Tab-separated table of C-alpha atoms in Angstrom:
chain	number	residue	atom	x	y	z
A	20	MET	CA	-0.333	-0.105	0.062
A	21	SER	CA	1.191	3.605	-0.332
A	22	GLU	CA	2.317	5.328	2.363
A	23	VAL	CA	0.169	6.574	5.027
A	24	VAL	CA	1.093	10.026	6.487
A	25	ALA	CA	-0.605	11.057	10.070
A	26	THR	CA	-1.408	13.771	10.856
A	27	ILE	CA	-0.788	14.851	14.545
A	28	ARG	CA	0.002	17.636	17.292
A	29	ARG	CA	0.723	17.476	20.923
A	30	ILE	CA	-2.298	18.446	22.989
A	31	ASP	CA	-1.612	17.107	26.551
A	32	THR	CA	-5.260	18.259	27.778
A	33	ILE	CA	-6.856	15.357	25.243
A	34	TYR	CA	-4.312	12.542	24.834
A	35	ASN	CA	-0.802	11.502	25.277
A	36	PHE	CA	1.012	12.204	22.206
A	37	MET	CA	3.740	9.283	22.262
A	38	ASP	CA	1.551	6.835	22.984
A	39	LYS	CA	-0.821	7.792	19.912
A	40	VAL	CA	2.914	7.823	17.983
A	41	ASP	CA	3.093	4.465	19.239
A	42	VAL	CA	0.195	3.267	17.921
A	43	LEU	CA	0.721	5.284	14.444
A	44	TRP	CA	4.147	3.200	14.579
A	45	ASN	CA	3.079	0.071	15.499
A	46	GLU	CA	0.205	0.184	12.270
A	47	GLY	CA	3.060	0.865	9.874
A	48	VAL	CA	3.043	4.503	9.617
A	49	ARG	CA	6.689	6.043	8.996
A	50	LEU	CA	5.575	9.707	8.060
A	51	LEU	CA	4.436	12.366	10.435
A	52	ARG	CA	2.965	15.412	9.820
A	53	PHE	CA	2.622	18.663	11.923
A	54	ASN	CA	0.329	21.305	10.617
A	55	LEU	CA	2.312	24.930	11.521
A	56	GLY	CA	-1.096	26.617	10.379
A	57	LYS	CA	-2.016	25.571	14.317
A	58	THR	CA	1.216	25.940	16.541
A	59	THR	CA	3.512	28.748	16.918
A	60	ASP	CA	5.485	26.830	19.676
A	61	TYR	CA	8.780	25.973	17.583
A	62	ASP	CA	10.812	25.034	20.809
A	63	ALA	CA	8.071	22.520	21.799
A	64	LEU	CA	7.641	21.006	17.970
A	65	THR	CA	11.361	20.315	17.858
A	66	LYS	CA	11.189	18.504	21.305
A	67	ASP	CA	8.726	16.745	20.039
A	68	ILE	CA	10.094	15.503	16.935
A	69	THR	CA	13.306	15.191	18.235
A	70	ALA	CA	11.746	12.777	20.910
A	71	VAL	CA	9.820	10.936	18.102
A	72	LYS	CA	13.327	10.664	15.874
A	73	GLU	CA	14.988	8.949	19.017
A	74	LYS	CA	12.686	6.321	20.143
A	75	TYR	CA	11.749	5.479	16.052
A	76	SER	CA	15.188	6.350	13.897
A	77	GLY	CA	12.644	4.998	10.737
A	78	MET	CA	10.250	7.859	11.065
A	79	LYS	CA	10.034	10.663	8.945
A	80	VAL	CA	8.624	13.933	9.807
A	81	MET	CA	6.543	16.684	7.596
A	82	ILE	CA	5.973	20.510	8.551
A	83	ASP	CA	3.198	21.808	6.492
A	84	ILE	CA	3.327	25.341	7.206
A	85	PRO	CA	1.388	28.558	5.738
A	86	TYR	CA	2.937	29.688	3.158
A	87	PRO	CA	3.167	31.492	0.548
A	88	GLY	CA	-0.399	31.291	1.007
A	89	GLU	CA	-2.365	30.983	4.478
A	90	LYS	CA	-5.626	29.761	5.903
A	91	VAL	CA	-7.592	32.356	7.979
A	92	ARG	CA	-8.736	30.793	11.334
A	93	ILE	CA	-10.990	31.746	13.947
A	94	ARG	CA	-8.893	32.625	16.883
A	95	SER	CA	-11.529	33.589	19.126
A	96	ASN	CA	-11.525	30.988	22.159
A	97	LYS	CA	-15.019	30.416	21.930
A	98	SER	CA	-17.351	27.781	20.641
A	99	TYR	CA	-20.958	29.068	19.266
A	100	ASP	CA	-24.170	27.277	18.265
A	101	VAL	CA	-24.573	29.395	14.889
A	102	HIS	CA	-28.064	29.052	13.249
A	103	LEU	CA	-29.575	30.711	10.062
A	104	GLY	CA	-29.840	34.306	9.899
A	105	ASP	CA	-27.020	34.956	13.009
A	106	CYS	CA	-24.888	37.811	12.527
A	107	PHE	CA	-21.386	38.229	13.434
A	108	PHE	CA	-18.473	40.580	13.174
A	109	PHE	CA	-15.172	39.419	11.785
A	110	CYS	CA	-12.086	41.765	12.935
A	111	PHE	CA	-8.433	40.921	12.949
A	112	ASN	CA	-7.304	41.834	16.464
A	113	ASP	CA	-8.516	41.630	20.285
A	114	ASN	CA	-8.726	45.911	20.134
A	115	LEU	CA	-10.506	45.933	17.125
A	116	CYS	CA	-13.562	43.502	18.160
A	117	ARG	CA	-16.076	45.462	19.847
A	118	GLY	CA	-20.047	46.354	19.147
A	119	SER	CA	-23.021	45.124	19.676
A	120	LEU	CA	-22.833	42.252	17.651
A	121	GLU	CA	-20.494	39.160	18.875
A	122	SER	CA	-17.077	39.393	17.591
A	123	VAL	CA	-15.336	36.644	15.941
A	124	ARG	CA	-11.278	37.470	15.949
A	125	LEU	CA	-9.745	36.069	12.981
A	126	SER	CA	-5.693	35.078	12.618
A	127	CYS	CA	-5.028	37.786	9.927
A	128	ARG	CA	-6.272	40.495	7.771
A	129	ILE	CA	-8.863	39.524	4.538
A	130	ASP	CA	-10.215	41.452	1.666
A	131	LEU	CA	-13.651	40.487	1.037
A	132	ALA	CA	-16.455	42.538	-0.603
A	133	LEU	CA	-19.920	42.150	-0.114
A	134	ASN	CA	-21.915	39.080	-1.138
A	135	ASP	CA	-18.914	37.016	-0.938
A	136	ALA	CA	-19.099	33.880	0.903
A	137	VAL	CA	-17.544	33.041	3.296
A	138	LEU	CA	-16.921	29.241	3.959
A	139	TYR	CA	-16.401	27.682	7.653
A	140	ASN	CA	-14.361	24.645	7.985
A	141	ASP	CA	-14.181	23.147	4.037
A	142	GLY	CA	-17.861	24.413	3.702
A	143	GLU	CA	-19.152	22.887	6.812
A	144	GLY	CA	-21.372	26.230	7.226
A	145	MET	CA	-21.056	29.152	5.487
A	146	PHE	CA	-21.752	33.108	5.746
A	147	THR	CA	-22.215	36.086	3.712
A	148	VAL	CA	-20.963	39.508	3.850
A	149	ILE	CA	-23.514	42.193	4.658
A	150	GLU	CA	-21.440	44.562	5.775
A	151	LYS	CA	-17.846	46.275	5.265
A	152	LYS	CA	-16.229	47.961	8.130
A	153	ASP	CA	-12.650	49.666	7.983
A	154	ASP	CA	-12.001	46.872	10.882
A	155	GLY	CA	-13.686	44.128	9.727
A	156	TYR	CA	-16.940	42.615	8.356
A	157	VAL	CA	-20.339	42.054	9.012
A	158	VAL	CA	-21.986	38.488	8.107
A	159	GLU	CA	-24.572	36.726	8.200
A	160	ALA	CA	-25.253	32.665	8.608
A	161	LYS	CA	-26.760	30.951	5.815
A	162	GLY	CA	-27.453	27.927	8.035
A	163	ASP	CA	-26.993	26.244	11.398
A	164	PHE	CA	-23.573	24.453	12.463
A	165	PRO	CA	-21.093	25.029	15.242
A	166	MET	CA	-18.874	27.050	14.890
A	167	LEU	CA	-15.394	26.269	17.103
A	168	ASP	CA	-11.962	28.121	17.428
A	169	SER	CA	-8.990	27.286	15.338
A	170	LYS	CA	-11.314	26.297	12.518
A	171	SER	CA	-10.359	27.454	9.188
A	172	LEU	CA	-12.591	29.829	6.936
A	173	SER	CA	-12.259	29.709	3.285
A	174	MET	CA	-12.802	32.531	0.401
A	175	LYS	CA	-11.899	33.159	-3.130
A	176	SER	CA	-8.159	33.517	-2.649
A	177	PRO	CA	-6.034	32.896	0.185
A	178	SER	CA	-4.641	35.398	2.461
A	179	LYS	CA	-0.882	36.864	1.867
A	180	THR	CA	1.330	34.768	4.806
A	181	THR	CA	2.189	36.115	7.827
A	182	PHE	CA	4.556	33.440	8.514
A	183	SER	CA	8.642	33.629	8.629
A	184	LEU	CA	10.485	30.973	7.221
A	185	ASN	CA	13.485	32.026	9.485
A	186	ASP	CA	11.229	30.533	12.554
A	187	ILE	CA	11.875	27.172	11.668
A	188	THR	CA	15.281	26.552	10.276
A	189	SER	CA	16.205	24.947	13.271
A	190	VAL	CA	13.127	22.497	13.599
A	191	PRO	CA	14.285	18.945	11.873
A	192	MET	CA	12.470	17.685	8.893
A	193	ASP	CA	12.436	15.254	5.925
A	194	TYR	CA	9.736	17.014	4.118
A	195	LEU	CA	8.536	21.013	3.956
A	196	ALA	CA	4.916	21.067	2.765
A	197	LEU	CA	4.246	24.718	1.063
A	198	SER	CA	0.938	25.734	0.685
A	199	PHE	CA	-1.065	27.861	-1.894
A	200	VAL	CA	1.483	27.693	-4.135
A	201	GLU	CA	0.367	29.175	-7.698
A	202	SER	CA	3.852	29.913	-9.173
A	203	GLN	CA	7.563	28.128	-8.742
A	204	GLU	CA	9.068	31.087	-8.181
A	205	VAL	CA	8.112	30.407	-4.038
A	206	ILE	CA	9.899	27.190	-4.241
A	207	LYS	CA	13.036	28.537	-5.446
A	208	GLU	CA	13.221	30.668	-2.669
A	209	VAL	CA	12.396	27.851	0.040
A	210	LYS	CA	14.736	25.520	-1.282
A	211	MET	CA	17.552	27.749	-1.051
A	212	LEU	CA	16.560	27.927	2.976
A	213	PHE	CA	15.742	24.085	3.217
A	214	GLN	CA	18.275	22.355	1.331
A	215	ASP	CA	18.210	18.923	3.228
A	216	ALA	CA	14.244	18.892	2.956
A	217	LYS	CA	12.013	17.679	0.151
A	218	ILE	CA	9.545	20.202	-1.109
A	219	ILE	CA	6.512	19.768	-1.475
A	220	ALA	CA	4.196	21.736	-3.093
A	221	LYS	CA	0.294	22.144	-1.770
A	222	ILE	CA	-2.246	22.278	-4.940
A	223	GLU	CA	-4.930	24.093	-3.631
A	224	THR	CA	-6.456	26.938	-5.981
A	225	LEU	CA	-7.522	26.779	-9.464
A	226	LYS	CA	-3.999	29.128	-10.489
A	227	GLY	CA	-1.959	26.539	-9.189
A	228	VAL	CA	-3.935	23.887	-11.296
A	229	GLU	CA	-3.132	26.059	-14.308
A	230	ASN	CA	0.789	26.292	-13.133
A	231	SER	CA	0.879	23.062	-11.863
A	232	ARG	CA	3.430	21.641	-14.765
A	233	GLN	CA	6.105	24.466	-13.971
A	234	ILE	CA	5.373	23.892	-10.405
A	235	ILE	CA	5.982	20.121	-10.276
A	236	ASP	CA	9.339	20.730	-12.303
A	237	ALA	CA	10.345	22.835	-9.209
A	238	ALA	CA	9.445	21.150	-6.098
A	239	ASP	CA	9.851	17.958	-5.488
A	240	GLY	CA	6.215	16.275	-4.953
A	241	ILE	CA	3.232	17.779	-4.943
A	242	MET	CA	0.162	17.539	-2.588
A	243	ILE	CA	-3.108	17.415	-3.636
A	244	ALA	CA	-5.097	19.105	-0.872
A	245	ARG	CA	-8.317	18.706	-1.756
A	246	GLY	CA	-9.927	20.443	0.924
A	247	ASP	CA	-9.320	23.967	-0.634
A	248	LEU	CA	-8.964	22.727	-3.934
A	249	GLY	CA	-12.609	21.606	-3.971
A	250	LEU	CA	-13.679	25.081	-2.600
A	251	ASN	CA	-11.725	26.688	-5.394
A	252	VAL	CA	-12.397	24.750	-8.825
A	253	PRO	CA	-16.026	23.325	-9.974
A	254	VAL	CA	-16.921	20.165	-8.451
A	255	LYS	CA	-18.000	18.273	-11.587
A	256	ASP	CA	-14.014	18.485	-12.022
A	257	LEU	CA	-12.200	17.593	-8.650
A	258	PHE	CA	-11.943	14.301	-9.547
A	259	GLY	CA	-10.319	15.053	-13.621
A	260	ILE	CA	-8.361	17.391	-11.756
A	261	GLU	CA	-6.425	15.150	-9.152
A	262	LYS	CA	-6.081	12.483	-11.490
A	263	GLU	CA	-4.751	15.010	-13.897
A	264	LEU	CA	-2.089	16.225	-11.030
A	265	ALA	CA	-1.520	12.370	-10.274
A	266	ASP	CA	-0.431	11.715	-13.931
A	267	LEU	CA	1.672	14.726	-14.125
A	268	ALA	CA	3.445	14.019	-11.018
A	269	LYS	CA	4.504	10.406	-12.150
A	270	GLU	CA	5.324	11.393	-15.640
A	271	LYS	CA	7.452	14.084	-13.830
A	272	ARG	CA	8.656	11.287	-11.556
A	273	LYS	CA	7.758	13.413	-8.519
A	274	ILE	CA	6.371	12.529	-5.179
A	275	CYS	CA	2.137	12.660	-5.260
A	276	PHE	CA	0.344	12.815	-1.631
A	277	VAL	CA	-3.194	13.113	-1.403
A	278	ALA	CA	-4.873	15.138	1.565
A	279	THR	CA	-8.521	15.540	3.028
A	280	ASP	CA	-11.298	13.644	3.930
A	281	ILE	CA	-9.321	10.394	3.214
A	282	MET	CA	-11.454	7.414	5.660
A	283	GLN	CA	-12.406	10.517	7.876
A	284	THR	CA	-15.736	8.985	9.145
A	285	MET	CA	-13.693	6.496	11.007
A	286	ARG	CA	-12.547	9.030	13.377
A	287	ASN	CA	-15.644	8.295	15.562
A	288	ARG	CA	-16.729	5.240	14.186
A	289	PHE	CA	-15.658	1.259	14.233
A	290	PHE	CA	-16.345	0.745	10.192
A	291	PRO	CA	-16.046	3.156	6.960
A	292	SER	CA	-19.090	4.856	5.587
A	293	ARG	CA	-19.724	3.589	1.898
A	294	ALA	CA	-18.234	7.197	0.220
A	295	ASP	CA	-15.079	6.200	2.500
A	296	ILE	CA	-14.533	2.909	0.851
A	297	ASN	CA	-15.639	3.989	-2.374
A	298	ASP	CA	-13.096	7.239	-2.412
A	299	PHE	CA	-10.172	5.642	-1.048
A	300	TYR	CA	-10.854	2.531	-4.324
A	301	ASN	CA	-10.926	5.653	-6.688
A	302	LEU	CA	-7.517	7.116	-4.892
A	303	MET	CA	-5.610	3.682	-4.760
A	304	THR	CA	-6.359	3.309	-8.674
A	305	LEU	CA	-4.257	7.113	-9.035
A	306	GLY	CA	-1.255	5.098	-7.934
A	307	VAL	CA	-0.010	7.998	-5.704
A	308	ASP	CA	2.516	7.364	-3.268
A	309	GLY	CA	0.551	8.343	0.223
A	310	TYR	CA	-2.431	9.306	1.705
A	311	VAL	CA	-2.684	12.039	4.722
A	312	ILE	CA	-5.071	11.069	7.213
A	313	SER	CA	-6.128	14.227	9.381
A	314	LEU	CA	-5.497	14.709	13.022
A	315	GLN	CA	-9.250	13.661	14.222
A	316	LEU	CA	-8.630	10.124	12.346
A	317	ALA	CA	-4.508	9.711	13.394
A	318	VAL	CA	-5.483	10.334	17.156
A	319	SER	CA	-8.644	8.747	17.189
A	320	ASP	CA	-9.670	5.437	18.586
A	321	HIS	CA	-10.201	3.688	15.704
A	322	VAL	CA	-7.206	4.312	13.834
A	323	SER	CA	-6.274	0.685	13.587
A	324	ASN	CA	-9.622	-0.221	12.257
A	325	ALA	CA	-9.319	2.262	9.391
A	326	PHE	CA	-5.706	1.101	8.440
A	327	SER	CA	-7.354	-2.307	8.598
A	328	TYR	CA	-9.682	-1.443	6.298
A	329	MET	CA	-7.010	0.678	4.132
A	330	LYS	CA	-4.780	-2.538	4.090
A	331	MET	CA	-8.095	-4.547	2.895
A	332	ILE	CA	-9.139	-2.470	-0.378
A	333	ASP	CA	-5.349	-2.312	-0.970
A	334	GLU	CA	-5.248	-6.199	-1.197
A	335	ARG	CA	-8.288	-6.383	-3.358
A	336	LEU	CA	-6.699	-4.355	-5.660
A	337	GLN	CA	-3.462	-6.468	-5.847
């Protein structure tokens, strides 16, 4: 079976980090992914990675950074039970979050216009912009859904990053994944700083797809990031684009990973959904090098079951 890339991070109040790494190692995982879109303590990250590599010398690490584009995240330290028609004020820092509306602080500035759609957590919910202010936007919910801290917001184009590459030059890594890559120039820049890591370009916008041949030429590999990609290209074209990108990577003899929603229902189920099974079967026919599973699945009590089903499907295709 192609490699499984397991997303993981330290959340001491929820699970024991090393215990979860042990489970993943025993299931055959040899590549861990750390998403820096949700992590800013780089010293702790370095210690965690060092501890993992000291215990398991064969474990490799992928660092996934919000660069050159950044996904906007909620930074309000609160949860909300959102209902159709509810209005919120999306603002950019604590000092600006004032007024009669419930204020929701965002991780970075965004550029929106009236009536723009803002999708919550890869489309689990949606808002539209009904008023634009100097310090933020008034938005209206278009349905009922829970809204949690640190979850993402997606819009027509990614926000320009506030991330500094210099902050992670001492972090040990085998792969460095770049977000929202739309040209080859940024890859050349990053390669100068991180010569010992394989550079993986995440393709998640229409412009990234259009420039995919040049991007693949410049990078060591790509990640087909289906979450944002699925929001930025016509739904009817998504699988065709996935296949086109996978075939192009194989033609160029470059690494190809696929991410988002792989066996995702098994984060809280004993059995995969029919959609999970069909999706994974189709992904295996693409012949990609690896599948990125989410944090929620990687640390769940059902991750071993998920791997069992993935292996069964793989054996069926042999």
